[in-house]
XYZ file of C-alpha atoms in Angstrom:
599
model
C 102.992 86.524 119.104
C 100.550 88.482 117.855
C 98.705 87.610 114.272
C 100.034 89.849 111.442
C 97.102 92.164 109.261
C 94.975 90.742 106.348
C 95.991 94.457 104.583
C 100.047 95.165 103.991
C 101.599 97.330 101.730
C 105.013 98.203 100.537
C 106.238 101.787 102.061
C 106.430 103.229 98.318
C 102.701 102.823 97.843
C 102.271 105.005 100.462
C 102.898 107.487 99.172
C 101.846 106.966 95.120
C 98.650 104.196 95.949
C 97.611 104.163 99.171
C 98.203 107.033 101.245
C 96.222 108.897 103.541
C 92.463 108.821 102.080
C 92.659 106.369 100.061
C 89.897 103.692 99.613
C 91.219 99.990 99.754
C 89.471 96.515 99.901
C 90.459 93.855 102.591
C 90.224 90.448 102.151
C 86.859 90.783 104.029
C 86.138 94.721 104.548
C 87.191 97.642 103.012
C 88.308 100.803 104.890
C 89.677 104.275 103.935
C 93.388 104.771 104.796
C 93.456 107.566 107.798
C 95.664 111.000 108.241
C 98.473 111.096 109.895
C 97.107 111.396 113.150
C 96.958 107.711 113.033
C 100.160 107.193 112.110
C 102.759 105.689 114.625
C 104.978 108.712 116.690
C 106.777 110.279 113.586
C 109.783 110.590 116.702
C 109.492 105.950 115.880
C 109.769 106.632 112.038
C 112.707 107.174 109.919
C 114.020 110.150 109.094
C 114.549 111.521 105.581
C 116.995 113.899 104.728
C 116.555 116.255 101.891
C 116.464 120.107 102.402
C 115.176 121.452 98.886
C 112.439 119.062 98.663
C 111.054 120.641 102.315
C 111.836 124.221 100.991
C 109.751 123.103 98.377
C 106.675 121.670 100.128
C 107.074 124.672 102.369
C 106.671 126.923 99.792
C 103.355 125.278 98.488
C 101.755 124.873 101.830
C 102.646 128.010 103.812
C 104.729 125.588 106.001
C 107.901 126.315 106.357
C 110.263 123.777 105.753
C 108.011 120.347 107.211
C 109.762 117.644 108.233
C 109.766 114.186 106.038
C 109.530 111.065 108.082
C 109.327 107.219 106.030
C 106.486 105.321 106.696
C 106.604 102.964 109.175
C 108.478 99.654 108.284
C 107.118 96.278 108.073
C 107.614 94.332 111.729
C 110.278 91.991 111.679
C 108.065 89.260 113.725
C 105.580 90.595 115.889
C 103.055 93.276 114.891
C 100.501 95.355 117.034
C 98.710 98.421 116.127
C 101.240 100.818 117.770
C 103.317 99.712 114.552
C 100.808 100.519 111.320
C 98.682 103.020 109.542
C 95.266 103.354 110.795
C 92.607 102.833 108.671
C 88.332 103.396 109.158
C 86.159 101.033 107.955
C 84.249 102.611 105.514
C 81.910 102.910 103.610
C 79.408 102.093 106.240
C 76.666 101.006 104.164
C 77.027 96.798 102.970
C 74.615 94.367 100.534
C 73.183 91.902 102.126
C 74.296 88.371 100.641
C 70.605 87.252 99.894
C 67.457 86.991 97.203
C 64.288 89.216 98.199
C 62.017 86.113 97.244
C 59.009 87.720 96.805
C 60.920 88.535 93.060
C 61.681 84.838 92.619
C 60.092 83.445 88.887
C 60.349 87.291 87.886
C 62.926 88.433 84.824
C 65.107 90.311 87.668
C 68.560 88.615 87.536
C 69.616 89.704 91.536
C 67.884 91.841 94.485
C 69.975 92.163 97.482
C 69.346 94.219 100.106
C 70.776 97.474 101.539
C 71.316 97.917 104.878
C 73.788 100.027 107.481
C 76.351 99.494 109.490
C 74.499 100.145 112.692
C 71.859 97.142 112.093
C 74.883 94.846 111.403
C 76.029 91.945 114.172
C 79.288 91.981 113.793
C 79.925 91.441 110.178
C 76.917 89.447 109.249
C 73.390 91.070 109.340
C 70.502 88.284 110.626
C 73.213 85.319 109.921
C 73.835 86.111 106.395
C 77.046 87.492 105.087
C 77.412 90.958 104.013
C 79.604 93.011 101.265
C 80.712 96.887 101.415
C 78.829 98.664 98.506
C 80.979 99.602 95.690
C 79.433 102.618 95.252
C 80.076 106.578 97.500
C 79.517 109.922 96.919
C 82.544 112.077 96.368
C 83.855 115.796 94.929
C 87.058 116.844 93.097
C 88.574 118.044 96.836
C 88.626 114.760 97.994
C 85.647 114.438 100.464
C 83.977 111.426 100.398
C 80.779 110.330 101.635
C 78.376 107.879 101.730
C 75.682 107.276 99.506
C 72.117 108.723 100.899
C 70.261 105.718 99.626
C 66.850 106.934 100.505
C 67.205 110.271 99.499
C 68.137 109.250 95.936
C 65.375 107.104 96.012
C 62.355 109.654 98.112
C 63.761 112.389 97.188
C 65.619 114.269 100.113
C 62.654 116.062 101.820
C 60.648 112.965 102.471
C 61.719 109.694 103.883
C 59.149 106.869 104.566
C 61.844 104.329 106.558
C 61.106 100.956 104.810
C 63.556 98.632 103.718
C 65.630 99.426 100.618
C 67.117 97.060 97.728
C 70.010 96.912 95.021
C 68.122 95.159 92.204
C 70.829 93.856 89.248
C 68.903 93.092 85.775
C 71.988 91.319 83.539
C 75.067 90.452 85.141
C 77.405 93.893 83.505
C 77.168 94.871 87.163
C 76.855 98.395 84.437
C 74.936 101.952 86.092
C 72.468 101.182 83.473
C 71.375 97.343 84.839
C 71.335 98.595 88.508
C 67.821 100.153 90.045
C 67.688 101.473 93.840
C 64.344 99.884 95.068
C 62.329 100.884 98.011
C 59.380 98.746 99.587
C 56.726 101.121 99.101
C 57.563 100.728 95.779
C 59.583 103.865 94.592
C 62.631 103.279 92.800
C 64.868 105.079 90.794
C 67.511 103.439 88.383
C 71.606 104.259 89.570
C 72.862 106.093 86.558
C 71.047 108.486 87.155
C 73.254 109.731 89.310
C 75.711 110.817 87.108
C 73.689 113.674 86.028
C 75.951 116.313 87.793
C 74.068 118.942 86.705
C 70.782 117.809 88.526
C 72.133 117.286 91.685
C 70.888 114.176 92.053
C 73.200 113.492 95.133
C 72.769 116.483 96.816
C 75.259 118.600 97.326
C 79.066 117.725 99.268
C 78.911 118.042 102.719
C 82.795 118.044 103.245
C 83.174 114.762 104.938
C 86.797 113.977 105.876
C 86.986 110.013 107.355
C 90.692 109.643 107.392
C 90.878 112.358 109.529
C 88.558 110.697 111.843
C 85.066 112.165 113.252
C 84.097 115.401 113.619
C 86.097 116.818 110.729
C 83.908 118.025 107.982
C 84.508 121.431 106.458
C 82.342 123.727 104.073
C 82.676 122.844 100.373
C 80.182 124.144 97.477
C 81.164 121.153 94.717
C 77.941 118.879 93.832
C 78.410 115.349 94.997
C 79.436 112.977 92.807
C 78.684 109.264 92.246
C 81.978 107.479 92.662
C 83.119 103.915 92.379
C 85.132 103.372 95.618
C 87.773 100.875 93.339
C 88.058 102.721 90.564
C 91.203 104.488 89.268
C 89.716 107.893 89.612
C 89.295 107.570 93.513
C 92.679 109.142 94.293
C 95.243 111.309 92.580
C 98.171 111.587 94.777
C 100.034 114.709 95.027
C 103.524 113.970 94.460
C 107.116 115.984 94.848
C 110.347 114.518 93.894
C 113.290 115.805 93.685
C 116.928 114.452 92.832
C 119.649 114.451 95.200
C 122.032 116.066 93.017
C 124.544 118.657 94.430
C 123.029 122.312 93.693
C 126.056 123.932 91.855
C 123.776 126.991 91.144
C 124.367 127.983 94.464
C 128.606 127.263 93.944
C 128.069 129.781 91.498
C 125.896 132.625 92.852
C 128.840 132.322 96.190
C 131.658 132.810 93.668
C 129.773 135.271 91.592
C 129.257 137.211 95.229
C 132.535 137.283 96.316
C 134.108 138.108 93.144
C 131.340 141.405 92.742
C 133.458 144.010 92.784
C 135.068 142.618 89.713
C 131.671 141.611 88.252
C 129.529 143.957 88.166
C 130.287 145.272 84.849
C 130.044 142.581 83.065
C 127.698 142.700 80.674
C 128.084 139.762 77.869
C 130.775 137.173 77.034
C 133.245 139.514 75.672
C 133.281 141.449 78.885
C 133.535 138.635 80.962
C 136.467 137.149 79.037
C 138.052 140.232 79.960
C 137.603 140.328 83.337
C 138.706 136.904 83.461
C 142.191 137.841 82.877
C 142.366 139.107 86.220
C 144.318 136.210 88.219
C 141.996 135.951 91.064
C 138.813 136.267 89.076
C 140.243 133.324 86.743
C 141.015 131.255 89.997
C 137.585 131.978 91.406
C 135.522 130.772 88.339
C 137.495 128.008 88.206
C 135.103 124.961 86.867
C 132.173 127.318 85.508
C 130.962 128.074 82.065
C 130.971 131.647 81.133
C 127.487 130.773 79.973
C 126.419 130.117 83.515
C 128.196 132.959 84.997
C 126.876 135.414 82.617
C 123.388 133.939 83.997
C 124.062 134.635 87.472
C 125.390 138.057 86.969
C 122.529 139.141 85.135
C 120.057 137.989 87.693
C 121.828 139.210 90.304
C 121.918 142.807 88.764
C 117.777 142.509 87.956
C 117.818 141.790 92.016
C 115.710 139.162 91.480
C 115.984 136.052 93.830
C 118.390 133.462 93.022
C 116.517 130.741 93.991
C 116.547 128.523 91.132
C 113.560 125.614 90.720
C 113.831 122.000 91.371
C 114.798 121.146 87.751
C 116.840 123.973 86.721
C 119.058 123.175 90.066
C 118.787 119.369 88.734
C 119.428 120.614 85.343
C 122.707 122.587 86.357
C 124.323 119.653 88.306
C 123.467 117.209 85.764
C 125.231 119.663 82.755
C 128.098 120.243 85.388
C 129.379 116.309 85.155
C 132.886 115.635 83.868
C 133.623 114.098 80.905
C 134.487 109.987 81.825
C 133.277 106.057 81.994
C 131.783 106.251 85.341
C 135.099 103.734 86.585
C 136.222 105.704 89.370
C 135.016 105.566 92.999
C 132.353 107.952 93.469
C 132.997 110.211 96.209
C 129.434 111.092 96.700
C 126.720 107.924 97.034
C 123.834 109.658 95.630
C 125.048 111.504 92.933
C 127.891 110.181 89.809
C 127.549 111.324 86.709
C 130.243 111.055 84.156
C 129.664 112.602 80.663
C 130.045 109.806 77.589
C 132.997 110.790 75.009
C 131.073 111.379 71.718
C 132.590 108.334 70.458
C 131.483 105.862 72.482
C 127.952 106.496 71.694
C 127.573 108.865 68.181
C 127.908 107.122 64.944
C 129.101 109.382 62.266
C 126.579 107.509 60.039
C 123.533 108.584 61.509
C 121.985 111.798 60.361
C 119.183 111.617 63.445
C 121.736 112.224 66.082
C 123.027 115.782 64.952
C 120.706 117.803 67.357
C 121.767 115.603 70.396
C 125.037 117.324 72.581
C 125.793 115.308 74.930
C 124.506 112.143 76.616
C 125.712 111.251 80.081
C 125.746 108.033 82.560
C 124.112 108.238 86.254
C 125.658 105.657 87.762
C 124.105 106.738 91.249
C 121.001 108.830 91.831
C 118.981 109.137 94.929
C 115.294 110.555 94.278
C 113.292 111.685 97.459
C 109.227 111.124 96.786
C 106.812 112.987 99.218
C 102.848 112.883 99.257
C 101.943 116.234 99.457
C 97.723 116.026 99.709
C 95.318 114.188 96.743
C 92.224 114.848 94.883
C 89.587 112.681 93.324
C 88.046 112.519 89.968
C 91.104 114.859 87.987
C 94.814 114.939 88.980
C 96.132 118.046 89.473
C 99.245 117.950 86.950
C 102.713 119.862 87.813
C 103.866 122.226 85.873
C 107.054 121.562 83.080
C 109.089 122.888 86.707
C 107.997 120.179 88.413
C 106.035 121.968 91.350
C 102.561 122.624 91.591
C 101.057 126.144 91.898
C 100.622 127.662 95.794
C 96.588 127.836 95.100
C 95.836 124.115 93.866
C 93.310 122.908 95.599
C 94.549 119.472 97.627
C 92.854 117.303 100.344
C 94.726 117.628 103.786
C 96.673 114.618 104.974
C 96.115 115.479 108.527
C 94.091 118.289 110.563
C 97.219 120.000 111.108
C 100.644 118.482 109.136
C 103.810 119.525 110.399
C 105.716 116.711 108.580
C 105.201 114.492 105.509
C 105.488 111.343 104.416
C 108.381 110.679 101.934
C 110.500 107.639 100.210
C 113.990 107.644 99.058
C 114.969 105.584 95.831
C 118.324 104.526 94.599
C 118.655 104.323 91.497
C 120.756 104.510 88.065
C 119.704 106.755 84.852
C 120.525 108.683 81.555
C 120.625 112.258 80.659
C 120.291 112.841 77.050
C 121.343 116.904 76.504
C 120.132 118.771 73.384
C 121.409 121.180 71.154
C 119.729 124.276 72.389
C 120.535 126.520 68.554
C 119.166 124.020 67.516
C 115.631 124.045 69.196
C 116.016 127.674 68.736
C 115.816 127.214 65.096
C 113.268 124.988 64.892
C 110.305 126.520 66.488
C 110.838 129.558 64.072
C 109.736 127.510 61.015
C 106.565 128.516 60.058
C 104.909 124.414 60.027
C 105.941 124.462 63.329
C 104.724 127.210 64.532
C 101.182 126.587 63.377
C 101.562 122.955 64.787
C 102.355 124.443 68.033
C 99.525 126.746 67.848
C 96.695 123.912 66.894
C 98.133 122.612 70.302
C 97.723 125.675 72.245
C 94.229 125.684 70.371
C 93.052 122.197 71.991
C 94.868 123.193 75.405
C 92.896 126.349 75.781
C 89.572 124.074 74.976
C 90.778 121.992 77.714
C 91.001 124.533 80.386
C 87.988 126.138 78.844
C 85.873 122.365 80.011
C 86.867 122.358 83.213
C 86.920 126.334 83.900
C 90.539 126.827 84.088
C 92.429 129.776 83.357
C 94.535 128.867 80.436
C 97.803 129.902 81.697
C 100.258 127.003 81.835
C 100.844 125.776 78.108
C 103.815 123.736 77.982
C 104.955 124.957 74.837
C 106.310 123.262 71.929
C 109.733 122.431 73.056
C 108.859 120.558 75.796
C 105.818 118.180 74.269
C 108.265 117.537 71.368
C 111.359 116.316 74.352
C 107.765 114.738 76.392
C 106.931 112.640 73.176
C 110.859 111.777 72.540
C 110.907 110.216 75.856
C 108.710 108.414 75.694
C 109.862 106.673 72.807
C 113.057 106.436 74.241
C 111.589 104.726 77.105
C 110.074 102.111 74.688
C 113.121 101.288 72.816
C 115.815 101.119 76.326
C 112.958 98.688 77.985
C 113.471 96.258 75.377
C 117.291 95.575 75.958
C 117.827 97.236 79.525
C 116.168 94.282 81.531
C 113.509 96.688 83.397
C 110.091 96.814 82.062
C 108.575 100.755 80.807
C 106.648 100.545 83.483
C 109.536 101.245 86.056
C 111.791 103.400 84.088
C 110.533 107.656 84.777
C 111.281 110.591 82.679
C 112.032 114.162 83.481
C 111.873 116.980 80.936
C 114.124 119.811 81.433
C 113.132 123.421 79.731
C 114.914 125.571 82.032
C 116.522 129.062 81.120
C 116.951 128.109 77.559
C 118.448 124.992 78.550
C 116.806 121.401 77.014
C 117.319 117.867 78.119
C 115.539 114.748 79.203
C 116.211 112.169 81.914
C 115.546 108.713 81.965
C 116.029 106.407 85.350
C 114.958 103.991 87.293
C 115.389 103.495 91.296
C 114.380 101.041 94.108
C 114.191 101.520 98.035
C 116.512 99.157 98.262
C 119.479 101.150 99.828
C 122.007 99.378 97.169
C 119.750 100.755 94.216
C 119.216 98.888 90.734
C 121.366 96.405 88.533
C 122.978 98.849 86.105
C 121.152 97.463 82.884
C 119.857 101.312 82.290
C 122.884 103.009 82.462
C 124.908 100.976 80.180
C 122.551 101.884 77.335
C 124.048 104.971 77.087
C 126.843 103.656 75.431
C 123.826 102.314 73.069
C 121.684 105.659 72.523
C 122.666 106.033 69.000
C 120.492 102.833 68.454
C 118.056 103.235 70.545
C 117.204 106.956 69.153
C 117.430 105.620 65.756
C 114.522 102.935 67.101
C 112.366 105.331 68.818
C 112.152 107.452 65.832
C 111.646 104.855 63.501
C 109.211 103.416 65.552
C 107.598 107.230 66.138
C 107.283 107.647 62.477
C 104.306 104.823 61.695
C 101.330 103.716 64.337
C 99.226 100.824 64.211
C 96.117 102.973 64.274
C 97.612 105.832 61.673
C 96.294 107.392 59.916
C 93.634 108.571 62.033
C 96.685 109.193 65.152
C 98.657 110.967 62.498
C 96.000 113.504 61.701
C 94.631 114.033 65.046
C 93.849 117.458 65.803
C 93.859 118.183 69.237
C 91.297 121.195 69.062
C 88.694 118.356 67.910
C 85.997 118.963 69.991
C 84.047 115.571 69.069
C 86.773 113.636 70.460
C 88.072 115.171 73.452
C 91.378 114.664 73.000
C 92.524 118.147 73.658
C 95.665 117.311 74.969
C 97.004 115.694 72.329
C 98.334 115.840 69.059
C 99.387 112.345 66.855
C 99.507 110.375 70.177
C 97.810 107.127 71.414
C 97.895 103.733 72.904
C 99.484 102.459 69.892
C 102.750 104.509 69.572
C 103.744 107.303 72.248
C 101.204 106.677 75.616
C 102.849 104.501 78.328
C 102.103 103.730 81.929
C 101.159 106.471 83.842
C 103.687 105.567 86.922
C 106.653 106.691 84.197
C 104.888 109.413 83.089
C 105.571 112.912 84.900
C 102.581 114.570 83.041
C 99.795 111.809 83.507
C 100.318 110.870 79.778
C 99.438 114.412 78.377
C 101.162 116.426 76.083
C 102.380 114.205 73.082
C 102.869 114.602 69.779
C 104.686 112.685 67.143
C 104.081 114.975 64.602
C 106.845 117.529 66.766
C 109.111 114.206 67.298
C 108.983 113.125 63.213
C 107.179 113.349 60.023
C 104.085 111.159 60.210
C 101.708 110.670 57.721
C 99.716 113.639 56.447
C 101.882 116.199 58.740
C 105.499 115.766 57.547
C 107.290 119.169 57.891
C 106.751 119.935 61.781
C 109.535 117.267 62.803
C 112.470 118.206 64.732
C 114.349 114.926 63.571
C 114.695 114.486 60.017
C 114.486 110.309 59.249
C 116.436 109.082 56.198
């Protein structure tokens, strides 16, 4: 029997940690995680199932609709190569494990010395040990390189091929204590590097190692200095969608076969009349006027019906029947049964007026597929859920075909709001100019990083965004699943507001059920989250945040920090961004913005 790895992950990090070009550490080497070339036969994989999330990927990579394969499983008992991920040892540059002694008695804390791969034995260099340097060159695309030690030091015109040394003063291990040293006595301290602006690194030559050798391509960023471990090494791109059933479609066949009748209809009243007809009553059987009113209208503008990711989601999810979830589900990944008011609304609570409807998911399936990654900055999704055709992404493969993709089983809670009610409350005048102080720090944000400022969430959506996550605070305490594993989608779709709160596992039996019964709970648990919204530990500087301060740099947002409304990142669908208390309830200092009033 073969021995088993020193590196193993689970199949979900895959696709949200370690995917293709990632940087990892070994027990004893470290390595970059390579394309799908190296991947086992996708024919020996598992196949996943889910046509709108293909449609989707196809529609953001000129693909068609790619297929979406699992990655491989952990062997049962024996494991060979045939079976794993490849992965490249890099980077290809290592410290040696020794003192130069000709600095011994001197104030320098550490010299080791830097050498290549090439004059290594093996994994020692002369008999002593060796470590990968933490430190590669890298640009927002997601090529990565290594260091050119002696051209930082010479300068990259001149090179005079003596030895080279990574001298530590203080033990920080900060840019500041570390000096590159060269024997004829040039030397040139690290942080330096960061100095974009001066090139110091020269500029990116497009390396690609996960895809292997011979694979660079032209790219005009600057190189950057980049710590192999740190956080900003790689930004997955991610696509999820639900596996709900896509009743838009139920309706745009109905509305199509009942068109000669249709096609007058104009508004409500209209339709109400038509509707008397006995066929056109038996063929709208089960949909809202409301939503066949919508598809009329599009299909007389002769736009496409193809609806988004969320607004298909959203449709489905307002679609489920009134009930306690106690009947067998006919369908394994999706049941949904709407709460009766009075299981969950207390008549004595004021906060819960703007909230419709709130409804249990006692089975969701959620398909996850890595798309490409950058480094440095994620590139966020839009309040849809997809990312725009021309963001820029680092390839997964020389030429990908099919992607790599998780399913999750899951439970969750849909929490619907009173849409006249949203309506009203962006025409007040306190929140419109709280909105607009947004916008302010959102254009400053785009205007940093040269970005067209063209995707503003708007005001209904960071308002739901910062409810969430409060929501997600105050259900972690009593559900039995940390925040860190419950997820949040915002719906803003075709006038149309909601928020959804799960959790899943690959597990094909899914989760416990602790989420979903606090439904039955929300009246509490909103009354918690906004009490707990209305005061922060660090107010009443987070109160009276501005987020078109330029001296802090907090553009994106508004009364919003570590202390009240940020939460991990894994839960968040917008990387943390795009929070505001001040939108959720009166905080100090900004009190007439809310869209809950507090007794």
């Amino acid at each position: 029997m073969s021995s088993r790895p020193h590196g193993q992950i689970r199949q979900s990090q895959v696709i949200t940690t370690y995917g293709p070009g990632a940087l990892i550490d070994l027990p004893e080497d470290a390595a970059i995680v390579g394309g799908l070339e190296s991947w086992p036969d996708p024919g020996s994989l598992p196949v996943i199932d889910e046509p709108r999330l293909s449609q989707l990927i196809g529609s953001i990579t000129d693909g068609g609709s790619p297929r979406l394969y699992a990655p491989p499983p952990e062997p049962a008992q024996s494991w060979s190569s045939k079976h794993g991920i490849g992965a490249w040892r890099f980077p290809e540059w290592f410290v040696v494990q020794e003192t130069d002694k000709s600095l011994v008695g001197k104030k320098r804390s550490r010299s080791r010395r830097l050498v290549h791969r090439k004059s290594l034995d093996g994994k020692r260099f002369e008999g002593k040990a060796v470590t990968p340097t933490r430190f590669v060159r890298a640009c927002p695309h997601g090529h990565v390189d290594d260091l050119d030690w002696a051209g930082f030091v010479h300068g990259y015109e001149e090179r005079c091929g003596r030895r080279l040394w990574l001298d530590e003063r203080g033990t920080t291990g900060d840019l500041s204590d570390l000096i590159v040293r060269c024997e004829c006595r040039k030397s040139r301290r690290l942080y330096e590097a960061t100095a974009i602006e001066q090139g110091p690194l020269g500029s990116c030559r497009g390396k690609r190692p996960w895809l292997g050798l011979h694979t660079d391509e032209d790219c005009n960023q600057p190189a950057r200095l980049l710590i192999r471990t740190a956080s900003n090494a790689f930004f997955p791109q991610v696509l999820s969608v639900l596996s709900l059933p896509d009743r838009g479609s139920e309706i745009d066949r109905a509305v199509q076969e009942l068109w000669n009748d249709l096609s007058i209809v104009e508004d409500l009243a209209t339709l109400g009349f038509i509707k008397k007809k006995p066929k056109v009553t038996k063929g709208l059987k089960g949909f809202a006027d409301a939503d066949v009113l919508r598809a009329i209208k599009l299909r007389n503008s002769g736009k496409s019906t193809e609806r988004s990711v969320k607004e298909a989601e959203l449709e489905a999810l307002l679609a489920a029947p009134e009930g306690y979830g106690e009947d067998i589900p006919v369908d394994q990944n999706f049941h949904a049964r709407r709460l009766p008011d009075q299981i969950w609304r207390s008549s004595k609570s004021t906060a819960n007026r703007p909230i419709q409807s709130v409804t249990q998911l006692h089975r969701l399936r959620e398909v996850l597929a890595l798309v490409g990654f950058t480094r440095f900055e994620a590139a966020v999704r839009d309040i849809h859920g997809e990312y725009d055709s021309d963001v820029r992404r680092a390839n997964l493969a020389l030429e990908a075909d099919w992607f790599p993709a998780v399913e999750n089983h899951g439970e969750g809670v849909f929490v619907r709001i009173n849409s006249e009610n949203i309506d009203d409350w962006v025409q007040r005048p306190p929140v419109i100019e709280r909105i607009e102080e947004l916008r302010s720090g959102y254009q400053a944000w785009c205007h940093s990083r040269g970005r067209e400022p063209d995707s503003f969430p708007g005001g209904p959506y960071i308002m739901l965004h910062t409810l969430a996550h409060l929501l997600i605070q105050s259900m972690s305490i009593r559900c039995g699943y940390p925040a860190s594993s419950i997820r949040e989608r915002i719906y803003v779709e075709s006038g149309q507001y909601g928020l959804l709160l799960y959790t899943g596992s690959t597990d094909a039996e899914g989760t416990l059920g602790g989420l979903v019964q606090q439904a039955r709970s929300f009246d509490r648990h909103l009354n918690t989250a906004l009490e707990m919204g209305l005061l922060c530990s660090n107010d009443p500087i987070c109160a009276q945040h501005s987020a078109d301060q330029d001296f802090e740099e907090r553009w994106l947002h508004g009364a919003a920090c570590h202390g009240c409304t940020l939460i991990s990142e894994t839960s968040c669908e917008m990387w943390n961004d795009y929070l505001d208390r001040a939108l959720v309830v009166p905080v100090p200092g900004r009190d007439d913005a809310a869209f809950f009033s507090v007794a």
